[in-house]
mmCIF file with all atom_site columns, C-alpha atoms in Angstrom:
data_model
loop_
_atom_site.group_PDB
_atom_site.id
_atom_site.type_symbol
_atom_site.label_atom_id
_atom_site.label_alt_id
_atom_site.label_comp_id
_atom_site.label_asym_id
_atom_site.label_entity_id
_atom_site.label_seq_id
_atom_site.pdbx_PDB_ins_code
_atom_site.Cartn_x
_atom_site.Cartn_y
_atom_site.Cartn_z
_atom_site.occupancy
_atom_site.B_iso_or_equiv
_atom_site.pdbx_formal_charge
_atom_site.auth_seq_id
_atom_site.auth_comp_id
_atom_site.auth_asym_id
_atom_site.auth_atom_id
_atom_site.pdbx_PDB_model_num
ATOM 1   C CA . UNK A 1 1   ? -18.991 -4.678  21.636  1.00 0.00 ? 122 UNK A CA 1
ATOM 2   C CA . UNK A 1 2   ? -15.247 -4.276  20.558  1.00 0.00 ? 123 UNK A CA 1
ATOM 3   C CA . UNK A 1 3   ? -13.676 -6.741  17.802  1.00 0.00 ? 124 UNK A CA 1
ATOM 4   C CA . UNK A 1 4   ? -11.442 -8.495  19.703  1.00 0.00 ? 125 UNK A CA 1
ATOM 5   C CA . UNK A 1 5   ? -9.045  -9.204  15.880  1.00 0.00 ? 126 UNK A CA 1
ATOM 6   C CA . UNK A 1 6   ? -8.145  -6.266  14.121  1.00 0.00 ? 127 UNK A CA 1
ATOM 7   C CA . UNK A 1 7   ? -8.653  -6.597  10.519  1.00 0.00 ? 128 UNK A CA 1
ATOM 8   C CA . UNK A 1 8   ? -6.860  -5.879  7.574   1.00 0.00 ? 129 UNK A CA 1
ATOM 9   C CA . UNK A 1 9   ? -7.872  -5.384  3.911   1.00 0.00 ? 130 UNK A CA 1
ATOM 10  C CA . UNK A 1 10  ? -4.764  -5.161  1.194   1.00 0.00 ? 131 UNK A CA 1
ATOM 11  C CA . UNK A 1 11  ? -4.880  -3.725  -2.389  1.00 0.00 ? 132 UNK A CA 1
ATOM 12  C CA . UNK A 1 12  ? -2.114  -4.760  -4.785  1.00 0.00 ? 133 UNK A CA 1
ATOM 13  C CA . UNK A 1 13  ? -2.163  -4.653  -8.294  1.00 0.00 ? 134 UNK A CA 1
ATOM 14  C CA . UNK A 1 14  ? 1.525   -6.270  -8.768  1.00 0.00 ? 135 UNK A CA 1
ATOM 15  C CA . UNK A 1 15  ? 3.566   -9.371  -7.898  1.00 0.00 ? 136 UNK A CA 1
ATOM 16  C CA . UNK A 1 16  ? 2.617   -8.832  -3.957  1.00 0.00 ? 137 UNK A CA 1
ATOM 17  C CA . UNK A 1 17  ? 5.817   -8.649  -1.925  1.00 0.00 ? 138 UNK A CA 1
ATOM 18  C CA . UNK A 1 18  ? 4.561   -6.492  -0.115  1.00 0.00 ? 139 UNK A CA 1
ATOM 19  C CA . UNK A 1 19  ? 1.646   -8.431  1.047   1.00 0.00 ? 140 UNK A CA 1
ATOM 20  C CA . UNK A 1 20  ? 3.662   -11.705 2.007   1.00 0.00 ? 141 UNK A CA 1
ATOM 21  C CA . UNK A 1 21  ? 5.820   -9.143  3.811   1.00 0.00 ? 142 UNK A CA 1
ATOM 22  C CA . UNK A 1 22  ? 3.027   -8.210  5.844   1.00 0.00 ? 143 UNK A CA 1
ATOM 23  C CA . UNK A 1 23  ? 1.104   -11.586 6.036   1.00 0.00 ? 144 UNK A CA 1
ATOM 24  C CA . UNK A 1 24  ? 5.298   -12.519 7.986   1.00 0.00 ? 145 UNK A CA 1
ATOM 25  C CA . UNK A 1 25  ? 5.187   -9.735  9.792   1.00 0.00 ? 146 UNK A CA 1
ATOM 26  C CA . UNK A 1 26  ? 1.808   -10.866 11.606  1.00 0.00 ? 147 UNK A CA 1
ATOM 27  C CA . UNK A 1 27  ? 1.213   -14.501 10.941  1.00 0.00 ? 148 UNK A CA 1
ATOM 28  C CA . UNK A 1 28  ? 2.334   -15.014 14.695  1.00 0.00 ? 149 UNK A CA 1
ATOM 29  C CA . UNK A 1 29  ? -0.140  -12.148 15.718  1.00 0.00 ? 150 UNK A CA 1
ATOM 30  C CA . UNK A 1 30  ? -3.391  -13.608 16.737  1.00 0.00 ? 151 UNK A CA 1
ATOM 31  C CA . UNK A 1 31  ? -5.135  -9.760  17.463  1.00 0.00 ? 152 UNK A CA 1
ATOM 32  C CA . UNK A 1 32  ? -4.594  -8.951  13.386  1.00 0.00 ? 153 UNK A CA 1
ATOM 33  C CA . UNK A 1 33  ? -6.006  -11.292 10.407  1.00 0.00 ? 154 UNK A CA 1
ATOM 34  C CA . UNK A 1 34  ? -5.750  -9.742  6.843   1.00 0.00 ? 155 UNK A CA 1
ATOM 35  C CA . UNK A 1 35  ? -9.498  -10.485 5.485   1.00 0.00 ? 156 UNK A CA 1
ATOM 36  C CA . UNK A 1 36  ? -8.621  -10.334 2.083   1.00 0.00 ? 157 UNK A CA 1
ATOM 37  C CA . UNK A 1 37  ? -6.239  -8.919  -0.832  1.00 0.00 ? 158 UNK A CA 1
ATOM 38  C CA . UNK A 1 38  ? -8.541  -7.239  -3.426  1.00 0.00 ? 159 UNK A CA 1
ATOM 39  C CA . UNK A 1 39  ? -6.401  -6.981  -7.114  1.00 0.00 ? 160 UNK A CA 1
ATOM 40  C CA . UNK A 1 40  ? -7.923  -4.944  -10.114 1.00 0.00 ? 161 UNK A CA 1
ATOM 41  C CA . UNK A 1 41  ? -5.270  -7.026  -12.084 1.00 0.00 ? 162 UNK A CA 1
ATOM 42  C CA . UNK A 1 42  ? -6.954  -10.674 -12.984 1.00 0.00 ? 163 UNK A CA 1
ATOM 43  C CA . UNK A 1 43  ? -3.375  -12.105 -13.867 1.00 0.00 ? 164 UNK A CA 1
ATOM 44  C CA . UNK A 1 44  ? -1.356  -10.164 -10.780 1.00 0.00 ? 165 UNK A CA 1
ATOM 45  C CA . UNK A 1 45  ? 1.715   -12.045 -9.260  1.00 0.00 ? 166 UNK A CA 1
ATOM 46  C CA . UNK A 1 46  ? -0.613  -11.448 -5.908  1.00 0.00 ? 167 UNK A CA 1
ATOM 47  C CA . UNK A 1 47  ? -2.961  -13.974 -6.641  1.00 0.00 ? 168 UNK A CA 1
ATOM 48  C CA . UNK A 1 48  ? -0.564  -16.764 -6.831  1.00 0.00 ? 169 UNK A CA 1
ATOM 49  C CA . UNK A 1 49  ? 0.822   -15.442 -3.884  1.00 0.00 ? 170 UNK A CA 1
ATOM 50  C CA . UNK A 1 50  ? -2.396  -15.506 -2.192  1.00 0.00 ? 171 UNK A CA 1
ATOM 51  C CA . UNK A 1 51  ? -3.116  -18.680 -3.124  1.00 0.00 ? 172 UNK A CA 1
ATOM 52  C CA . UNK A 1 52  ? 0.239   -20.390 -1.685  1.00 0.00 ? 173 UNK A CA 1
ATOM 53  C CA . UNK A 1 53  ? -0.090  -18.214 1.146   1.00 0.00 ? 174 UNK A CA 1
ATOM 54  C CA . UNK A 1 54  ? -3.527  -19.151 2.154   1.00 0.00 ? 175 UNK A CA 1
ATOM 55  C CA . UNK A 1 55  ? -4.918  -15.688 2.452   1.00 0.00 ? 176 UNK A CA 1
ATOM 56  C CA . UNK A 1 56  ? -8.646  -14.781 0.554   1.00 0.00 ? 177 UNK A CA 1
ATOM 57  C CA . UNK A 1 57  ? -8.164  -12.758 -2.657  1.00 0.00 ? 178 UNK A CA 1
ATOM 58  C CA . UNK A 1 58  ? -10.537 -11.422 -5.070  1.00 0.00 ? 179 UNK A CA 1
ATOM 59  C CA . UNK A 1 59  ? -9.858  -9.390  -8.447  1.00 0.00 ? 180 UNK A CA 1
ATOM 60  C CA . UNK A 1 60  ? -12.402 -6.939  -9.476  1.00 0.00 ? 181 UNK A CA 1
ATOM 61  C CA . UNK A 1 61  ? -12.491 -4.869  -12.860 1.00 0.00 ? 182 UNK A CA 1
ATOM 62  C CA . UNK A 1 62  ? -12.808 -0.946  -13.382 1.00 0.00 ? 183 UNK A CA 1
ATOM 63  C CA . UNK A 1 63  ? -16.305 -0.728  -13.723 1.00 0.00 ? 184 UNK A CA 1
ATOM 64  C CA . UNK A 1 64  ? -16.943 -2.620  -9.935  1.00 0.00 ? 185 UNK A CA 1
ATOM 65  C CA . UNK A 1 65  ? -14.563 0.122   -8.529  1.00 0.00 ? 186 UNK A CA 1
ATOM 66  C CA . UNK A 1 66  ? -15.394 3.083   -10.250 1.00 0.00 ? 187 UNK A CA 1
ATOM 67  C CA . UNK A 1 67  ? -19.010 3.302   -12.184 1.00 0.00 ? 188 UNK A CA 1
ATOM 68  C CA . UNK A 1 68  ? -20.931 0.675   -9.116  1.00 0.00 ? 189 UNK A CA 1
ATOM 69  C CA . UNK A 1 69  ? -20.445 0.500   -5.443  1.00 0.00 ? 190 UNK A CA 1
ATOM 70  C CA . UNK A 1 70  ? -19.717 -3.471  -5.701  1.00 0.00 ? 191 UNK A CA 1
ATOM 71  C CA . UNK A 1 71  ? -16.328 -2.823  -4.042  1.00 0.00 ? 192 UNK A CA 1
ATOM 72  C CA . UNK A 1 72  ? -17.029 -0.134  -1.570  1.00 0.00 ? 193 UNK A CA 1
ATOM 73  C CA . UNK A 1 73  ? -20.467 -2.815  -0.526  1.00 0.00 ? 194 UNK A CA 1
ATOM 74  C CA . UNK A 1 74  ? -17.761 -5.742  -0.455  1.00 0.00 ? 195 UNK A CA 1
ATOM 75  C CA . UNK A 1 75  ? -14.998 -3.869  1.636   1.00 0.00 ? 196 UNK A CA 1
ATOM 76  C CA . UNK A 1 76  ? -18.323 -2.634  3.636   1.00 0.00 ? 197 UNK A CA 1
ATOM 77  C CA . UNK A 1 77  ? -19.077 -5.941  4.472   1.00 0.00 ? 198 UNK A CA 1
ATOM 78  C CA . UNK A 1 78  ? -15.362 -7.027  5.364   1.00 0.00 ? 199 UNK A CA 1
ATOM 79  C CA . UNK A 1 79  ? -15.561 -4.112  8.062   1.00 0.00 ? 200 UNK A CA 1
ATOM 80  C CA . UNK A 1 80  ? -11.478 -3.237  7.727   1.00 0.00 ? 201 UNK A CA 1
ATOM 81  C CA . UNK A 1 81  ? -9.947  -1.412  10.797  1.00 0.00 ? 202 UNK A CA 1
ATOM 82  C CA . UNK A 1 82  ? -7.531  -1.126  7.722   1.00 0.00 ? 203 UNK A CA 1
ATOM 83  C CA . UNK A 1 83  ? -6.968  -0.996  4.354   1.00 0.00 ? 204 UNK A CA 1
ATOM 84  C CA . UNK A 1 84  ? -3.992  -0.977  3.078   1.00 0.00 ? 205 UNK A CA 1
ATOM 85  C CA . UNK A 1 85  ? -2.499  -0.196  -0.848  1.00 0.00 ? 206 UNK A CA 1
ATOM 86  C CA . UNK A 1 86  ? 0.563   -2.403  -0.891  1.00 0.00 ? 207 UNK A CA 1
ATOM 87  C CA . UNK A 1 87  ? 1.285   -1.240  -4.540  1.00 0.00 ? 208 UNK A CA 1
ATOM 88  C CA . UNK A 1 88  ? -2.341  -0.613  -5.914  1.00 0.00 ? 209 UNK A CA 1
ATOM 89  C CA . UNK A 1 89  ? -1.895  1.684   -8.900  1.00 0.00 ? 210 UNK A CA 1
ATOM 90  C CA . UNK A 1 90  ? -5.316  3.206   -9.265  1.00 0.00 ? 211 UNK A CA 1
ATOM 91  C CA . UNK A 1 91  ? -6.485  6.164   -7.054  1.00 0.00 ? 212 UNK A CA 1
ATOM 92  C CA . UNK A 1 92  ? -9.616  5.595   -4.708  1.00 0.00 ? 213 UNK A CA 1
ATOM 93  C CA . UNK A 1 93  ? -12.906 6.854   -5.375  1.00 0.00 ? 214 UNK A CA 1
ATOM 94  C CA . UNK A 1 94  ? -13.808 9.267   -2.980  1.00 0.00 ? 215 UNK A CA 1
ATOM 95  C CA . UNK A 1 95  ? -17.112 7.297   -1.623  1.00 0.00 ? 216 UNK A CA 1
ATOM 96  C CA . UNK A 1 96  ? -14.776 4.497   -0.617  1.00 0.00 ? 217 UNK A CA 1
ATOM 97  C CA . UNK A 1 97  ? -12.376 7.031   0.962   1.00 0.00 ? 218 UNK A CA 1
ATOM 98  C CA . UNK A 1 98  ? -15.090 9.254   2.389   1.00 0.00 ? 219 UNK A CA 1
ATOM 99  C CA . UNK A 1 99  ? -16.522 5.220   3.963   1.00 0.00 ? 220 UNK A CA 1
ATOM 100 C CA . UNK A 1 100 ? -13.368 4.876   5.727   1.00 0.00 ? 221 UNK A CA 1
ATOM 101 C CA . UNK A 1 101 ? -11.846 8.054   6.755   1.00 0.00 ? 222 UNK A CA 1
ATOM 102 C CA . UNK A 1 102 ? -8.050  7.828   8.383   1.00 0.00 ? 223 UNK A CA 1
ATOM 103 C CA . UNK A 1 103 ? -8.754  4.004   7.723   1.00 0.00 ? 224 UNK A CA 1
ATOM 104 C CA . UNK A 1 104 ? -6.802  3.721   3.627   1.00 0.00 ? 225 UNK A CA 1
ATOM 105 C CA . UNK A 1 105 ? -3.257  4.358   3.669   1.00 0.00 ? 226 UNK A CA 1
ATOM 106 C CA . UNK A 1 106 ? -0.793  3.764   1.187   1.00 0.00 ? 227 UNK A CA 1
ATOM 107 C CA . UNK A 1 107 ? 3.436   3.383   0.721   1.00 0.00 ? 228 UNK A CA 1
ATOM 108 C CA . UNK A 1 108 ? 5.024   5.360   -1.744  1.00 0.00 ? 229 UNK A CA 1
ATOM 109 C CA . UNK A 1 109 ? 8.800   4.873   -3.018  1.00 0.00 ? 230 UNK A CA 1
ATOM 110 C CA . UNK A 1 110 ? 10.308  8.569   -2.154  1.00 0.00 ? 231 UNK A CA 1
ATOM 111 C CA . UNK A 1 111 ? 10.474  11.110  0.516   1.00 0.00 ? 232 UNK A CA 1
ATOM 112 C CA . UNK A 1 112 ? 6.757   13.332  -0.702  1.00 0.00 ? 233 UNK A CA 1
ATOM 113 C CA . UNK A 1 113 ? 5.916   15.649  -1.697  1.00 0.00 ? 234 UNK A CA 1
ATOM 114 C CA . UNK A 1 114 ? 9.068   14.877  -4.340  1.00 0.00 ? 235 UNK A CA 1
ATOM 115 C CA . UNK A 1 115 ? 7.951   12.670  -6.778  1.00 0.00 ? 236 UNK A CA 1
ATOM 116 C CA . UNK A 1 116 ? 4.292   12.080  -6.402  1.00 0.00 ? 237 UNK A CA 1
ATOM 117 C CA . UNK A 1 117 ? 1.540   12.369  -8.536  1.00 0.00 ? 238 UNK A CA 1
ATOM 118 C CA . UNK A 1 118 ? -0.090  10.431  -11.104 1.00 0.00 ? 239 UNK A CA 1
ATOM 119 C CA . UNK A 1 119 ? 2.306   8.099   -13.313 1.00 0.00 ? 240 UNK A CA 1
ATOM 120 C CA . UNK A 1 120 ? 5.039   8.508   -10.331 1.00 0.00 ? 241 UNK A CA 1
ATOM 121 C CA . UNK A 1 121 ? 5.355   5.094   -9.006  1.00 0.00 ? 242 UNK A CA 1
ATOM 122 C CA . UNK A 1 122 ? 7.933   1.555   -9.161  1.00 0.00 ? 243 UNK A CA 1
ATOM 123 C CA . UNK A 1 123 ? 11.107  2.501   -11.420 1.00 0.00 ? 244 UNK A CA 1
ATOM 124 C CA . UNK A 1 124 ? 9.454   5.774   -12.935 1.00 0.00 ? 245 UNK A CA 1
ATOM 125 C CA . UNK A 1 125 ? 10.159  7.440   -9.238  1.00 0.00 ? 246 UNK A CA 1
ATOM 126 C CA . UNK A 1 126 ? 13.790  6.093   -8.779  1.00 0.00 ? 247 UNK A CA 1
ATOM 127 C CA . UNK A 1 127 ? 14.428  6.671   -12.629 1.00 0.00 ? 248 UNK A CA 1
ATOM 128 C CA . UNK A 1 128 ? 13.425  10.445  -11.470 1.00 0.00 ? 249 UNK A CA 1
ATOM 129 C CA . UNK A 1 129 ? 15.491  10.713  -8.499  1.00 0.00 ? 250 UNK A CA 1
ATOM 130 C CA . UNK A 1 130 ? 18.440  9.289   -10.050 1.00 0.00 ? 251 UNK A CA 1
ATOM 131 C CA . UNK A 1 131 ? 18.289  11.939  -12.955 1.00 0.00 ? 252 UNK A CA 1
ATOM 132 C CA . UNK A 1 132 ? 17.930  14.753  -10.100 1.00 0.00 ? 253 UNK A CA 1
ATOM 133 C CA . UNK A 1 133 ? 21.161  13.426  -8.835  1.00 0.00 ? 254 UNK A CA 1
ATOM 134 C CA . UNK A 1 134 ? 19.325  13.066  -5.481  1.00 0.00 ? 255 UNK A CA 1
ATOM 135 C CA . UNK A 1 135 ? 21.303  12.377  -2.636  1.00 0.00 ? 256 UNK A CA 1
ATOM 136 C CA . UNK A 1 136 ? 18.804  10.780  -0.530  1.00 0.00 ? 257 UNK A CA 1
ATOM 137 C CA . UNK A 1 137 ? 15.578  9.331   -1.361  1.00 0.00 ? 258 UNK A CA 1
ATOM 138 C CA . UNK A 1 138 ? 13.327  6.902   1.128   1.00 0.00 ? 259 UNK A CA 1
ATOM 139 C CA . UNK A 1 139 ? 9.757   5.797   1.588   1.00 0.00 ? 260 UNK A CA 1
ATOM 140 C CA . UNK A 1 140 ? 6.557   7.665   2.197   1.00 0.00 ? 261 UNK A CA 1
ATOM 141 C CA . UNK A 1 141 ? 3.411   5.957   4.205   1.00 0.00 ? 262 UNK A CA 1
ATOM 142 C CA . UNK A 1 142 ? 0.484   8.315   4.384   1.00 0.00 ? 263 UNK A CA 1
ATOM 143 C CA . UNK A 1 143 ? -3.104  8.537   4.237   1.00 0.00 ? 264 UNK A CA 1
ATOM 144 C CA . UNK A 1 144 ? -5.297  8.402   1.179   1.00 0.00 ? 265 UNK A CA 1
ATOM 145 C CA . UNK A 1 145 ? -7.206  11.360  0.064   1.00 0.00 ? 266 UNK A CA 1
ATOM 146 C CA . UNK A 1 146 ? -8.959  12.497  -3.392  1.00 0.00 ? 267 UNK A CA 1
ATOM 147 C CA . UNK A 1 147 ? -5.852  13.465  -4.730  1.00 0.00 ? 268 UNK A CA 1
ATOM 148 C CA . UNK A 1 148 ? -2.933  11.462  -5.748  1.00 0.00 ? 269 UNK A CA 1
ATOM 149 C CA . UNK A 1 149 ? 0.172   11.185  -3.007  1.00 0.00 ? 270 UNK A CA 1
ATOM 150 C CA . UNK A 1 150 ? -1.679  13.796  -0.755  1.00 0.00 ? 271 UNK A CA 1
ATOM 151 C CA . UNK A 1 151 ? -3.108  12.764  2.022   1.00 0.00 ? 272 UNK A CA 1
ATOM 152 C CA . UNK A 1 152 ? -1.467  13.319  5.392   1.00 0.00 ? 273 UNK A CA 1
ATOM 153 C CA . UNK A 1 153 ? 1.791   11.757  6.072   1.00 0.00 ? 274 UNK A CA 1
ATOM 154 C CA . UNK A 1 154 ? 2.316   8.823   8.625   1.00 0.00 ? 275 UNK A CA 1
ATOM 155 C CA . UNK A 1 155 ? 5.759   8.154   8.438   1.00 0.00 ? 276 UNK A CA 1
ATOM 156 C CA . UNK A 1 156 ? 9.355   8.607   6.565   1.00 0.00 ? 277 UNK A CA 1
ATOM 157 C CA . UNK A 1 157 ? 12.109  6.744   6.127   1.00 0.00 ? 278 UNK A CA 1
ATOM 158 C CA . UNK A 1 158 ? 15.349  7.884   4.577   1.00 0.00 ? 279 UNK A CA 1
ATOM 159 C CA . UNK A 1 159 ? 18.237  6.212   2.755   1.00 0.00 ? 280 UNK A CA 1
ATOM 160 C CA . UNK A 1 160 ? 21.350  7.530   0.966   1.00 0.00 ? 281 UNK A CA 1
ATOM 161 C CA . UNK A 1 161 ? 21.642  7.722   -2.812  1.00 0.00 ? 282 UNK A CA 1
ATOM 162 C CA . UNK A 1 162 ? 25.005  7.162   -3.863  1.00 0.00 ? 283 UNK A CA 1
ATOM 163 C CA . UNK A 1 163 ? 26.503  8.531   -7.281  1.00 0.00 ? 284 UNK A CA 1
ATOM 164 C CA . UNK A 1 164 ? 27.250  4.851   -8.220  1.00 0.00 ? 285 UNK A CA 1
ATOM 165 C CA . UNK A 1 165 ? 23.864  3.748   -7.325  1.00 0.00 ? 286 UNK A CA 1
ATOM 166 C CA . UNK A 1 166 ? 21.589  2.671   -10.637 1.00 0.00 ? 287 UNK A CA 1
ATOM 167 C CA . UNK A 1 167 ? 17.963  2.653   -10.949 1.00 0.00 ? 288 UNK A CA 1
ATOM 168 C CA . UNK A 1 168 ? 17.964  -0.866  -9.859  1.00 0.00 ? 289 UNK A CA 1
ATOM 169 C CA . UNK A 1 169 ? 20.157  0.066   -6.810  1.00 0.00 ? 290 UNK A CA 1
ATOM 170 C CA . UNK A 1 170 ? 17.903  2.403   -5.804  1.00 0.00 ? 291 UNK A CA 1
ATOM 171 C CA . UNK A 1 171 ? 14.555  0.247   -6.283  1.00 0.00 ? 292 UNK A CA 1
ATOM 172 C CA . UNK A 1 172 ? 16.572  -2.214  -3.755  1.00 0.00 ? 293 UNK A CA 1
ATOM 173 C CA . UNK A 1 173 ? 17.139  0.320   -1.114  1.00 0.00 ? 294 UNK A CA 1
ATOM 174 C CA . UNK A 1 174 ? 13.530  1.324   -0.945  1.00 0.00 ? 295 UNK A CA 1
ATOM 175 C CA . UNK A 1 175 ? 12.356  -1.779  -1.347  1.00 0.00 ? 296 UNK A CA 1
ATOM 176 C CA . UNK A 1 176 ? 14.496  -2.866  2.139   1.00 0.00 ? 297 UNK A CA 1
ATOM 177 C CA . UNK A 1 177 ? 12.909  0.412   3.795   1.00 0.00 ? 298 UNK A CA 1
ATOM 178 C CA . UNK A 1 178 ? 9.504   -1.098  2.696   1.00 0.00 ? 299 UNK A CA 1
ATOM 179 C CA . UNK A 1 179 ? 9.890   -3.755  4.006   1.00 0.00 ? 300 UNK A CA 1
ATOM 180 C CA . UNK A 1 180 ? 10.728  -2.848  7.630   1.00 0.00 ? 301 UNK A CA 1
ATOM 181 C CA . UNK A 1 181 ? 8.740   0.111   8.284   1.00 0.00 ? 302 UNK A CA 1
ATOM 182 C CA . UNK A 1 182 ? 5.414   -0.500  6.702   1.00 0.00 ? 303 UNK A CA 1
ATOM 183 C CA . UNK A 1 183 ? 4.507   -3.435  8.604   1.00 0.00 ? 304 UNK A CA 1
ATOM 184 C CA . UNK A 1 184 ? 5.268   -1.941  12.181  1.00 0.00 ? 305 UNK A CA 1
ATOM 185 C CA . UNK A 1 185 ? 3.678   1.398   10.968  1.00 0.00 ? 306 UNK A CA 1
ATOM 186 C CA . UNK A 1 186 ? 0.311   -0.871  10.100  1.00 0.00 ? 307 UNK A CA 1
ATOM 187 C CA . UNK A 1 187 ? 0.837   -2.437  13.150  1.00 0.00 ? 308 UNK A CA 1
ATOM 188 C CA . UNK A 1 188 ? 0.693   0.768   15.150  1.00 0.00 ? 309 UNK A CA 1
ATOM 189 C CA . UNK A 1 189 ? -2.169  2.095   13.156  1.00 0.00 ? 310 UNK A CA 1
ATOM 190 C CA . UNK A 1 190 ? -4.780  -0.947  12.987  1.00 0.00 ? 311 UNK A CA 1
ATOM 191 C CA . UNK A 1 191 ? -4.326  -0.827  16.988  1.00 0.00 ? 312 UNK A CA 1
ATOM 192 C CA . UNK A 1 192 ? -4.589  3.018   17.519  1.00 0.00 ? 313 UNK A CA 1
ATOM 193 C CA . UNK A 1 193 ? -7.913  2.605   15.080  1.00 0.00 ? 314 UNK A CA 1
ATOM 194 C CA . UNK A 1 194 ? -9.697  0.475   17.615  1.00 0.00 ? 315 UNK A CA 1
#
């Protein structure tokens, strides 16, 4: 028998804008719930967040998601039609990714394959693209594979990088993107994954 909600598991490791963003985006939605917000940071801004917000969250420790299956069991039991890394910094095991194939897919803050790879996330990717004098930089969603900033890509979205811009600038203008195309590309996902 079909699920009649779709559900939704986040990953954040920071202050969780992006998972209030997305909490907006379908609090009105009665087909989605987000089950839970997992955080492998015990004192992440997400957990506050989480807290005001009303949505479950859990933190977990390296050993849990790397050396035991304690967080594959857990998201197991949660039964995700998606989970999402809304700026989780460590890369997936591959017996959580092989558990949920096309189901883990993650945002990252420039146009890949520029600027990916491990340490290339938050202000160390717009610090890049600003020295590269890039012209245009923009938001990646894609799916997660072994490898970091690999997997198959969902969805761009492109903004101009002025000469004047700073860093800050910059993290502004992607942050904007993020926030209106990663919700509606979820959206479109956790649906076409029933």
């Amino acid at each position: 028998m079909e699920k009649s909600v779709k559900r939704i598991v986040l990953l954040a490791s920071g202050s969780g804008s992006n998972v209030e963003n997305i909490n907006t985006h379908f609090k009105e939605n009665t087909g989605v719930s987000i089950s839970c917000v997992l955080t492998n940071r015990k004192n992440a801004g997400v957990l506050d967040r989480c807290l005001r917000l009303g949505i479950p969250a859990i933190h977990f420790n390296k050993i849990a998601f790397k050396d035991t299956d304690t967080v594959l069991r857990f998201l197991r039991s949660l039964e995700p039609d998606l989970v999402v890394l809304a700026g989780f910094l460590w890369k997936i095991p591959e017996d959580i990714i092989a558990a949920f194939p096309n189901k883990i897919i993650n945002i990252h803050p420039a146009l890949l394959p520029k600027y990916g790879g491990k340490g290339m996330y938050g202000h160390h990717v717009h610090e890049a693209v600003k020295a590269n004098n890039e012209k245009e930089s923009g938001i990646t969603i894609h799916y997660v594979n072994k490898n970091y900033d690999e997997g198959a890509i969902i969805h761009q979205a492109k903004t101009t990088i002025l000469k004047t811009d700073t860093v800050e600038r910059i993290a502004e203008k992607i942050h904007g993107l993020e926030f209106e195309h990663f919700p509606k590309v979820i959206e479109k996902l956790v649906f076409k994954n029933g």
